[in-house]
PDB file of C-alpha atoms in Angstrom:
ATOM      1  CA  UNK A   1       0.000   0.000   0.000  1.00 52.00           C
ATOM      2  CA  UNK A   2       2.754   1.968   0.925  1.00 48.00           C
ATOM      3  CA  UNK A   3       4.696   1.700  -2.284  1.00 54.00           C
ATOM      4  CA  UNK A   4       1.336   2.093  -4.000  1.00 51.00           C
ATOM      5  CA  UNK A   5       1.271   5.595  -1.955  1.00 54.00           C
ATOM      6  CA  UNK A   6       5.047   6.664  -3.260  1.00 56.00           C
ATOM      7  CA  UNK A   7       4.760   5.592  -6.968  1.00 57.00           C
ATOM      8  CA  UNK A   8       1.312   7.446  -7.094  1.00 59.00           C
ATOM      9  CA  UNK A   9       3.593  10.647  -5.345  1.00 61.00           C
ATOM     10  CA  UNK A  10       6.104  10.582  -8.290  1.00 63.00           C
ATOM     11  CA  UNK A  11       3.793   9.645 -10.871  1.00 61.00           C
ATOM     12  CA  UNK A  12       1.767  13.173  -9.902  1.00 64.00           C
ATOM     13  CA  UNK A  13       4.906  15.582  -9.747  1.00 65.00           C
ATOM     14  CA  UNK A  14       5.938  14.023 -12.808  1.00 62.00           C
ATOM     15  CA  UNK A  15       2.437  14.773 -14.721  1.00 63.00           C
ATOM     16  CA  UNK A  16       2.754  18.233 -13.400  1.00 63.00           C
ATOM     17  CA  UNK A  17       6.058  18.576 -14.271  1.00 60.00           C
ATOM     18  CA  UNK A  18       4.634  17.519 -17.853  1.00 62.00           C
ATOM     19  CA  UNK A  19       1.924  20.029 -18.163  1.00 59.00           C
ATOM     20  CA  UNK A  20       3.728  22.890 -17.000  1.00 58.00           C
ATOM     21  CA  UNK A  21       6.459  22.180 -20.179  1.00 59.00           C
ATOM     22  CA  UNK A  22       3.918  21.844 -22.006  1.00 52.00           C
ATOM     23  CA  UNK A  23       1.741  24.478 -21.634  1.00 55.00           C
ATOM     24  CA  UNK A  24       5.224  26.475 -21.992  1.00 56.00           C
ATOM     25  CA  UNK A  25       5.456  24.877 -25.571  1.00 53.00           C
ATOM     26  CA  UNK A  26       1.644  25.469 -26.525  1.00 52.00           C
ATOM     27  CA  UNK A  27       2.270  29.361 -25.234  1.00 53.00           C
ATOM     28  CA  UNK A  28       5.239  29.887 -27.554  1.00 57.00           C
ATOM     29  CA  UNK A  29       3.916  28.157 -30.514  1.00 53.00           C
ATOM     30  CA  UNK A  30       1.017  30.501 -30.419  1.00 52.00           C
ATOM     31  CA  UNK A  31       3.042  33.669 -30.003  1.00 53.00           C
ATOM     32  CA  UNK A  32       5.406  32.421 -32.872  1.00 52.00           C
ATOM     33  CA  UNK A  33       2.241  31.932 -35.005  1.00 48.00           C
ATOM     34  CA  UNK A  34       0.169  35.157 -34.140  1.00 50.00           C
ATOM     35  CA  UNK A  35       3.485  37.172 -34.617  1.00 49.00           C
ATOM     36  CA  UNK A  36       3.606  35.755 -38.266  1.00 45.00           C
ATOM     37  CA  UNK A  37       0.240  36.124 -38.750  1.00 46.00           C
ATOM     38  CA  UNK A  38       0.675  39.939 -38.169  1.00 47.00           C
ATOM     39  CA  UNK A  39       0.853  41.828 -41.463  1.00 46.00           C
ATOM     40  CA  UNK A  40       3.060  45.088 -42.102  1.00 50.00           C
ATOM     41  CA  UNK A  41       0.992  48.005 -42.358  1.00 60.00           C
ATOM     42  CA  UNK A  42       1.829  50.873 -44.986  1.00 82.00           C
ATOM     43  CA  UNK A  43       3.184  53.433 -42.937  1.00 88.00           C
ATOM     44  CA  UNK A  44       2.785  57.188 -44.325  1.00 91.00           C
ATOM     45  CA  UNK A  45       4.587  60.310 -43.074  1.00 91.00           C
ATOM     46  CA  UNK A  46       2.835  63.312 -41.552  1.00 92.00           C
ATOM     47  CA  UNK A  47       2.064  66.240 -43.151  1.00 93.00           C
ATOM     48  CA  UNK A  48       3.860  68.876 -42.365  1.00 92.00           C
ATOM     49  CA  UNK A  49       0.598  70.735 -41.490  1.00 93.00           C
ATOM     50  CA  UNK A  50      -0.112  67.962 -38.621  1.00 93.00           C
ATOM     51  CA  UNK A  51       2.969  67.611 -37.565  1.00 93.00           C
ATOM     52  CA  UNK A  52       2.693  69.515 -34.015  1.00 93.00           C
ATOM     53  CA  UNK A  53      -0.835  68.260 -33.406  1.00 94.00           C
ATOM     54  CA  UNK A  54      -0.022  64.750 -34.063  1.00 93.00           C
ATOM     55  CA  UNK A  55       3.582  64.960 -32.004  1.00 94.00           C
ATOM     56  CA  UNK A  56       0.993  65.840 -29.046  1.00 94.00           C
ATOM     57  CA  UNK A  57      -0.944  62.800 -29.710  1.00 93.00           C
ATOM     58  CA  UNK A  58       1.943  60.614 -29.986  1.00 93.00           C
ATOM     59  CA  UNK A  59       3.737  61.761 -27.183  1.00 92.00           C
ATOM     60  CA  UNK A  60       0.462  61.106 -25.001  1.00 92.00           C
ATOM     61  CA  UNK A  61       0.934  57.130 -26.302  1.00 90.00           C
ATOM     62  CA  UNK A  62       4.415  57.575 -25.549  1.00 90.00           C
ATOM     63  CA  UNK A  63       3.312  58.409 -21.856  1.00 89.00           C
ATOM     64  CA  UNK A  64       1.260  55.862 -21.555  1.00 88.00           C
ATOM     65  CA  UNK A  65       3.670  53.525 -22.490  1.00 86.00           C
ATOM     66  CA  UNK A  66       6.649  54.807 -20.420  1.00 82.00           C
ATOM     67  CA  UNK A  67       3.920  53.881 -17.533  1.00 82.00           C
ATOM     68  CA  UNK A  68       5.366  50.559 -17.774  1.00 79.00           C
ATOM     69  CA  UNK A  69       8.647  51.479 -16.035  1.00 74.00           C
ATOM     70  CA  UNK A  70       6.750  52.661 -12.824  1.00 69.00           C
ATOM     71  CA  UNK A  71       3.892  50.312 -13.010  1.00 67.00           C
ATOM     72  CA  UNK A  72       5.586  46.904 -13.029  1.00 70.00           C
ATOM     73  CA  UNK A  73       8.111  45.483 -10.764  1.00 74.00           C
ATOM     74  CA  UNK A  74      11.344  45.299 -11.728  1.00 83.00           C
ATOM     75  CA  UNK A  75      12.849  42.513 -13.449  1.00 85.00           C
ATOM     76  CA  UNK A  76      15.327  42.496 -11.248  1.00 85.00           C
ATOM     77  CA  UNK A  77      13.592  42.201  -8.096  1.00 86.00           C
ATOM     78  CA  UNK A  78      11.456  39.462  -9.334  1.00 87.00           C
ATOM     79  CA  UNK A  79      14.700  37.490 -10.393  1.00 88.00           C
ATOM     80  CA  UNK A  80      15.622  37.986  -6.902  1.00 89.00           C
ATOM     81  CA  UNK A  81      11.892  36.884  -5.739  1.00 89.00           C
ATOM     82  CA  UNK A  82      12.079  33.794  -7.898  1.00 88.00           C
ATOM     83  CA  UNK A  83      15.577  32.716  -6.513  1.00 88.00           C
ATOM     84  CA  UNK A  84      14.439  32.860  -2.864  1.00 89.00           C
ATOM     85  CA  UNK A  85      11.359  30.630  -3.853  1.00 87.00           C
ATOM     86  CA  UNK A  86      13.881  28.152  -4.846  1.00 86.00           C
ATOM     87  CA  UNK A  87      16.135  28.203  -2.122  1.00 87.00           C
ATOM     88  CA  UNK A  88      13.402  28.362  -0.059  1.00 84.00           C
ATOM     89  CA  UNK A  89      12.708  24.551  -1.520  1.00 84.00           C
ATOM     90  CA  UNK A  90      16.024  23.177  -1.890  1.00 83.00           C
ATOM     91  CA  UNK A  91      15.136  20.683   1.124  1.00 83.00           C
ATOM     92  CA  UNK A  92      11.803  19.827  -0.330  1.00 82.00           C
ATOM     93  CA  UNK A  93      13.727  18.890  -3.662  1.00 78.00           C
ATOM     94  CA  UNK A  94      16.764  16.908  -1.539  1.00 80.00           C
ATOM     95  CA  UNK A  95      14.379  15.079   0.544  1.00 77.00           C
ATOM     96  CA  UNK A  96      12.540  13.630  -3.086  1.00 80.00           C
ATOM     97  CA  UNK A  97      14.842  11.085  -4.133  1.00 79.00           C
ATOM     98  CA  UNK A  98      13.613   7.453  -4.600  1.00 79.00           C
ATOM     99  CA  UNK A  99      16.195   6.577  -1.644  1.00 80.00           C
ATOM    100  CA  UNK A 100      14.524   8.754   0.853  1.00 81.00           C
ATOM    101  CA  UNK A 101      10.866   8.508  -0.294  1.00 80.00           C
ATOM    102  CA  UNK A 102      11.334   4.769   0.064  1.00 80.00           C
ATOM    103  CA  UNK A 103      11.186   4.610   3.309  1.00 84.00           C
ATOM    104  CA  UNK A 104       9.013   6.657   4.355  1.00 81.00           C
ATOM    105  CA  UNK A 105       5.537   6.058   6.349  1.00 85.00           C
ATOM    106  CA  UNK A 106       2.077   7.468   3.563  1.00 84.00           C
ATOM    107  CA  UNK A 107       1.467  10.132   6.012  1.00 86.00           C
ATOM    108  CA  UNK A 108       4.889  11.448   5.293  1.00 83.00           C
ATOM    109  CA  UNK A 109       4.471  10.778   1.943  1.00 83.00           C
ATOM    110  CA  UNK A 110       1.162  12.859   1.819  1.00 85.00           C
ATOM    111  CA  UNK A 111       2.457  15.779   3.483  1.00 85.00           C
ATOM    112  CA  UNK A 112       5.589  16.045   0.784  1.00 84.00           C
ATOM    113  CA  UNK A 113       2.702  15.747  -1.680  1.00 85.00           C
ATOM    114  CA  UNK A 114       1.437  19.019  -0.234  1.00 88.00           C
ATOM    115  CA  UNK A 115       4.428  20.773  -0.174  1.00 87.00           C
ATOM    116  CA  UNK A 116       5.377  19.840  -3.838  1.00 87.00           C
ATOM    117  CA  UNK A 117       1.552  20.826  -5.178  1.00 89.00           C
ATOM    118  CA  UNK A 118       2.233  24.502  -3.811  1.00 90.00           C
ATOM    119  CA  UNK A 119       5.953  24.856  -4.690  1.00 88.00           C
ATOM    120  CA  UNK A 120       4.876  24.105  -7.755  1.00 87.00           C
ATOM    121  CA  UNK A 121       2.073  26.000  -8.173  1.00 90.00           C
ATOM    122  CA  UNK A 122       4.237  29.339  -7.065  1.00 89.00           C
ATOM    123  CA  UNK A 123       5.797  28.457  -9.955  1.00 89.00           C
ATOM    124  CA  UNK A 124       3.780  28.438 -12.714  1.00 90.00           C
ATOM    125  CA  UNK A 125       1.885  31.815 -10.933  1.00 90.00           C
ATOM    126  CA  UNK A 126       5.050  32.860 -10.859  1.00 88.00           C
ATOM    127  CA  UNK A 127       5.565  32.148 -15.273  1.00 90.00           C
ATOM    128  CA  UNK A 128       1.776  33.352 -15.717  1.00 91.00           C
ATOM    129  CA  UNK A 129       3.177  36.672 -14.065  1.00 90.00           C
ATOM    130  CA  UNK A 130       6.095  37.027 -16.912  1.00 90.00           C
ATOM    131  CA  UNK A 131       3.996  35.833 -19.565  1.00 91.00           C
ATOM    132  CA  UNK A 132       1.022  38.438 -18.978  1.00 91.00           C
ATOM    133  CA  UNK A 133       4.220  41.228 -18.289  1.00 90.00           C
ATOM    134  CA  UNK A 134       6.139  39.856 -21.664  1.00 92.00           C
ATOM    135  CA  UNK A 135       2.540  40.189 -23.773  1.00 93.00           C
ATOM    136  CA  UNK A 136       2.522  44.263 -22.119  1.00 91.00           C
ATOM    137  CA  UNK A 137       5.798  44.656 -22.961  1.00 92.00           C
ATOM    138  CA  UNK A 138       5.223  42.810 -26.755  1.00 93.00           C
ATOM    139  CA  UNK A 139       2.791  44.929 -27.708  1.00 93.00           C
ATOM    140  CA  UNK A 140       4.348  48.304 -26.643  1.00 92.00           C
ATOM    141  CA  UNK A 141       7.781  47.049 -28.676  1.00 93.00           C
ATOM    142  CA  UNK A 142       4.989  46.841 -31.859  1.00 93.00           C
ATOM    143  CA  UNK A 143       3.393  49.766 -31.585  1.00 92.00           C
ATOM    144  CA  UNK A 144       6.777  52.029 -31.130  1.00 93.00           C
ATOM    145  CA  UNK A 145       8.348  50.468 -33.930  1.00 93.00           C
ATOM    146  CA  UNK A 146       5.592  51.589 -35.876  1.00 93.00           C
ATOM    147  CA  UNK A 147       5.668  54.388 -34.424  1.00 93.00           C
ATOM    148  CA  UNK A 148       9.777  54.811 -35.296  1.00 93.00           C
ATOM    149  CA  UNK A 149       8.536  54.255 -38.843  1.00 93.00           C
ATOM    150  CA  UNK A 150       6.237  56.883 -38.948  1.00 94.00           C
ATOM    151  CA  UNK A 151       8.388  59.296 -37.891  1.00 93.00           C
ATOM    152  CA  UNK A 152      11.466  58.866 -39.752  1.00 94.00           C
ATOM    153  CA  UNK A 153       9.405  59.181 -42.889  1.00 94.00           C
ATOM    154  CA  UNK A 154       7.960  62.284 -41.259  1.00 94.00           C
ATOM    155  CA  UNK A 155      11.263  63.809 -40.580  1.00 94.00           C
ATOM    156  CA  UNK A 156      12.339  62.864 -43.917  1.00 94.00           C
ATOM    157  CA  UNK A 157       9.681  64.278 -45.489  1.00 93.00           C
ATOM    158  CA  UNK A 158       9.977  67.110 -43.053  1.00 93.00           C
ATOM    159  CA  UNK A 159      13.399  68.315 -44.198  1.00 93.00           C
ATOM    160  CA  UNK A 160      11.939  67.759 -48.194  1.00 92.00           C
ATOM    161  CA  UNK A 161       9.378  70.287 -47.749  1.00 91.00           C
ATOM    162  CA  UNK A 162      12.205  72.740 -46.027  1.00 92.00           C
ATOM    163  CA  UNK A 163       9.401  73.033 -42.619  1.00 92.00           C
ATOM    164  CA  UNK A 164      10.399  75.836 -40.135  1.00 93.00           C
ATOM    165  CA  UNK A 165      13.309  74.811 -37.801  1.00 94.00           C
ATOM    166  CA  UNK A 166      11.557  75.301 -34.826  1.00 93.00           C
ATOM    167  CA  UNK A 167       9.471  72.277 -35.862  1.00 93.00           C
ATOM    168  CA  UNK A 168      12.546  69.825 -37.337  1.00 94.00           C
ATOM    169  CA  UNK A 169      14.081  70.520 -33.563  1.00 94.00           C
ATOM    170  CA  UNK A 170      10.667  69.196 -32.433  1.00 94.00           C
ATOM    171  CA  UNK A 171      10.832  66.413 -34.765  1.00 94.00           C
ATOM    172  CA  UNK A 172      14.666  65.297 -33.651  1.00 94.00           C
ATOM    173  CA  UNK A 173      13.903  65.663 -29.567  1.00 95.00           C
ATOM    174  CA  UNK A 174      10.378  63.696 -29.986  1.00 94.00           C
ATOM    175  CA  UNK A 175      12.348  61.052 -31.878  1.00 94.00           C
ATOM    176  CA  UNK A 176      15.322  60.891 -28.953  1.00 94.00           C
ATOM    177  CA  UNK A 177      12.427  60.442 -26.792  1.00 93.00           C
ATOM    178  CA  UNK A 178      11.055  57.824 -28.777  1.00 93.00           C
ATOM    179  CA  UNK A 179      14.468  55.784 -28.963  1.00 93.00           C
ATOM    180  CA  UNK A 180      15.035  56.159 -25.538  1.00 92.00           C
ATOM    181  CA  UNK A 181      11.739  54.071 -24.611  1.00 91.00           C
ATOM    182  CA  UNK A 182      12.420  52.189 -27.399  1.00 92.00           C
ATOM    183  CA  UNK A 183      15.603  50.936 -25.674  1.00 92.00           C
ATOM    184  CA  UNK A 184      13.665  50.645 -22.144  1.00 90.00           C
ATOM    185  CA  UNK A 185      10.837  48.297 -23.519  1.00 91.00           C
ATOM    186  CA  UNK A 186      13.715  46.220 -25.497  1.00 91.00           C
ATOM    187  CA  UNK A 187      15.691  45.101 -22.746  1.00 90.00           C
ATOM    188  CA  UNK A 188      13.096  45.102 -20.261  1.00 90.00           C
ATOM    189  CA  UNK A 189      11.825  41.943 -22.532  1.00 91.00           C
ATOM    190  CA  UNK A 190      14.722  40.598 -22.984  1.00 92.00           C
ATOM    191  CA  UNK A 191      15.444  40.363 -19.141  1.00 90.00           C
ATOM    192  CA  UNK A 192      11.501  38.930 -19.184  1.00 91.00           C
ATOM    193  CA  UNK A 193      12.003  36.666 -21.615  1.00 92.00           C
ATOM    194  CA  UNK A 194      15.177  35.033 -20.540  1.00 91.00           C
ATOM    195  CA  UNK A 195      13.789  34.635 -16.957  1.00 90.00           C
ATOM    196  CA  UNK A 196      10.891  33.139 -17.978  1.00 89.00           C
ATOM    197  CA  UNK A 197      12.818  30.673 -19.406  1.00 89.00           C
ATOM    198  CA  UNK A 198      14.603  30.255 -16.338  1.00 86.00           C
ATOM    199  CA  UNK A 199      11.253  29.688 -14.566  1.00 86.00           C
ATOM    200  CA  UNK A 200       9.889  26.778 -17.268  1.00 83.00           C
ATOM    201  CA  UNK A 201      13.418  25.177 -16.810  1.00 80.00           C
TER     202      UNK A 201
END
């Protein structure tokens, strides 16, 4: 009965073990498919005419977007939130081995069972927390690069139809702006993305 009990133990860690991979897999197929399904959109520059209002506009997305850095917490910190959770359960993860469940009476058994089903399901809360942050941060990499586009047709187009200075130095600080968030969202994902890989490992 007892062995019964221990094989049932592993055989349940191992199907969650399983899952989580695989939902992992099924997540990043998706992404991979809805990113290629995405079709480039003809970008046009401003007219010089709407230049100012539209700079408004766009710097009011820009805003809301920058939001992000204050909003969220910090990559960083959740690295460091993430390693505690696992050396939190280094014992949990030592005392799992065949050789040690063996002996062990079901009630012990049971109780490890516990302790594994909530590690575990920090864990993938924990991956549902970078995946929902990634998507944010996904979508506000799309919609500056289109942005970027935009704009350096604008200024282009800008400097064709000779527009007053006043409004190409407008043009060249609202794109430093825009490259500077640029840069933020970039390796903010980056750092997302490569610890959410850390957490499905």
């Amino acid at each position: 009965m007892k062995e019964y009990k221990m094989h049932k133990y592993i055989l349940r860690i191992l199907i969650i073990l399983i899952l989580s991979g695989a939902q992992n897999f099924y997540a990043q197929n998706t992404d991979q498919t809805q990113t290629e399904e995405k079709k480039e959109e003809e970008l046009k520059a401003v007219p010089v005419i709407e230049i100012p209002q539209k700079i408004e506009e766009a710097y009011v997305e820009l805003k809301e977007i920058e939001s992000l850095r204050s909003s969220e917490i910090s990559v960083k910190k959740q690295a460091e939130d993430f390693q505690k959770l696992i050396d939190e359960n280094k014992s949990l993860i030592k005392d799992s081995t065949p050789e040690i469940l063996k002996p062990l009476p079901t009630r012990k058994l049971e109780d490890l069972d516990k302790k594994w089903i909530a590690y575990l399901d920090n864990i993938l809360k924990f991956k549902k927390t970078l995946e929902d942050k990634a998507e944010k941060l996904d979508d506000a990499k799309v919609r500056i690069k289109k942005a970027k586009g935009i704009w350096v047709l604008t200024n282009k187009n800008a400097k064709t139809e000779k527009a007053p200075k006043p409004l190409l130095k407008r043009l060249g600080e609202f794109s430093k702006d825009l490259n500077s968030v640029d840069k933020f969202i970039v390796a903010t994902l980056d750092s997302v993305l490569s610890l959410r890989d850390k957490v499905s490992m």
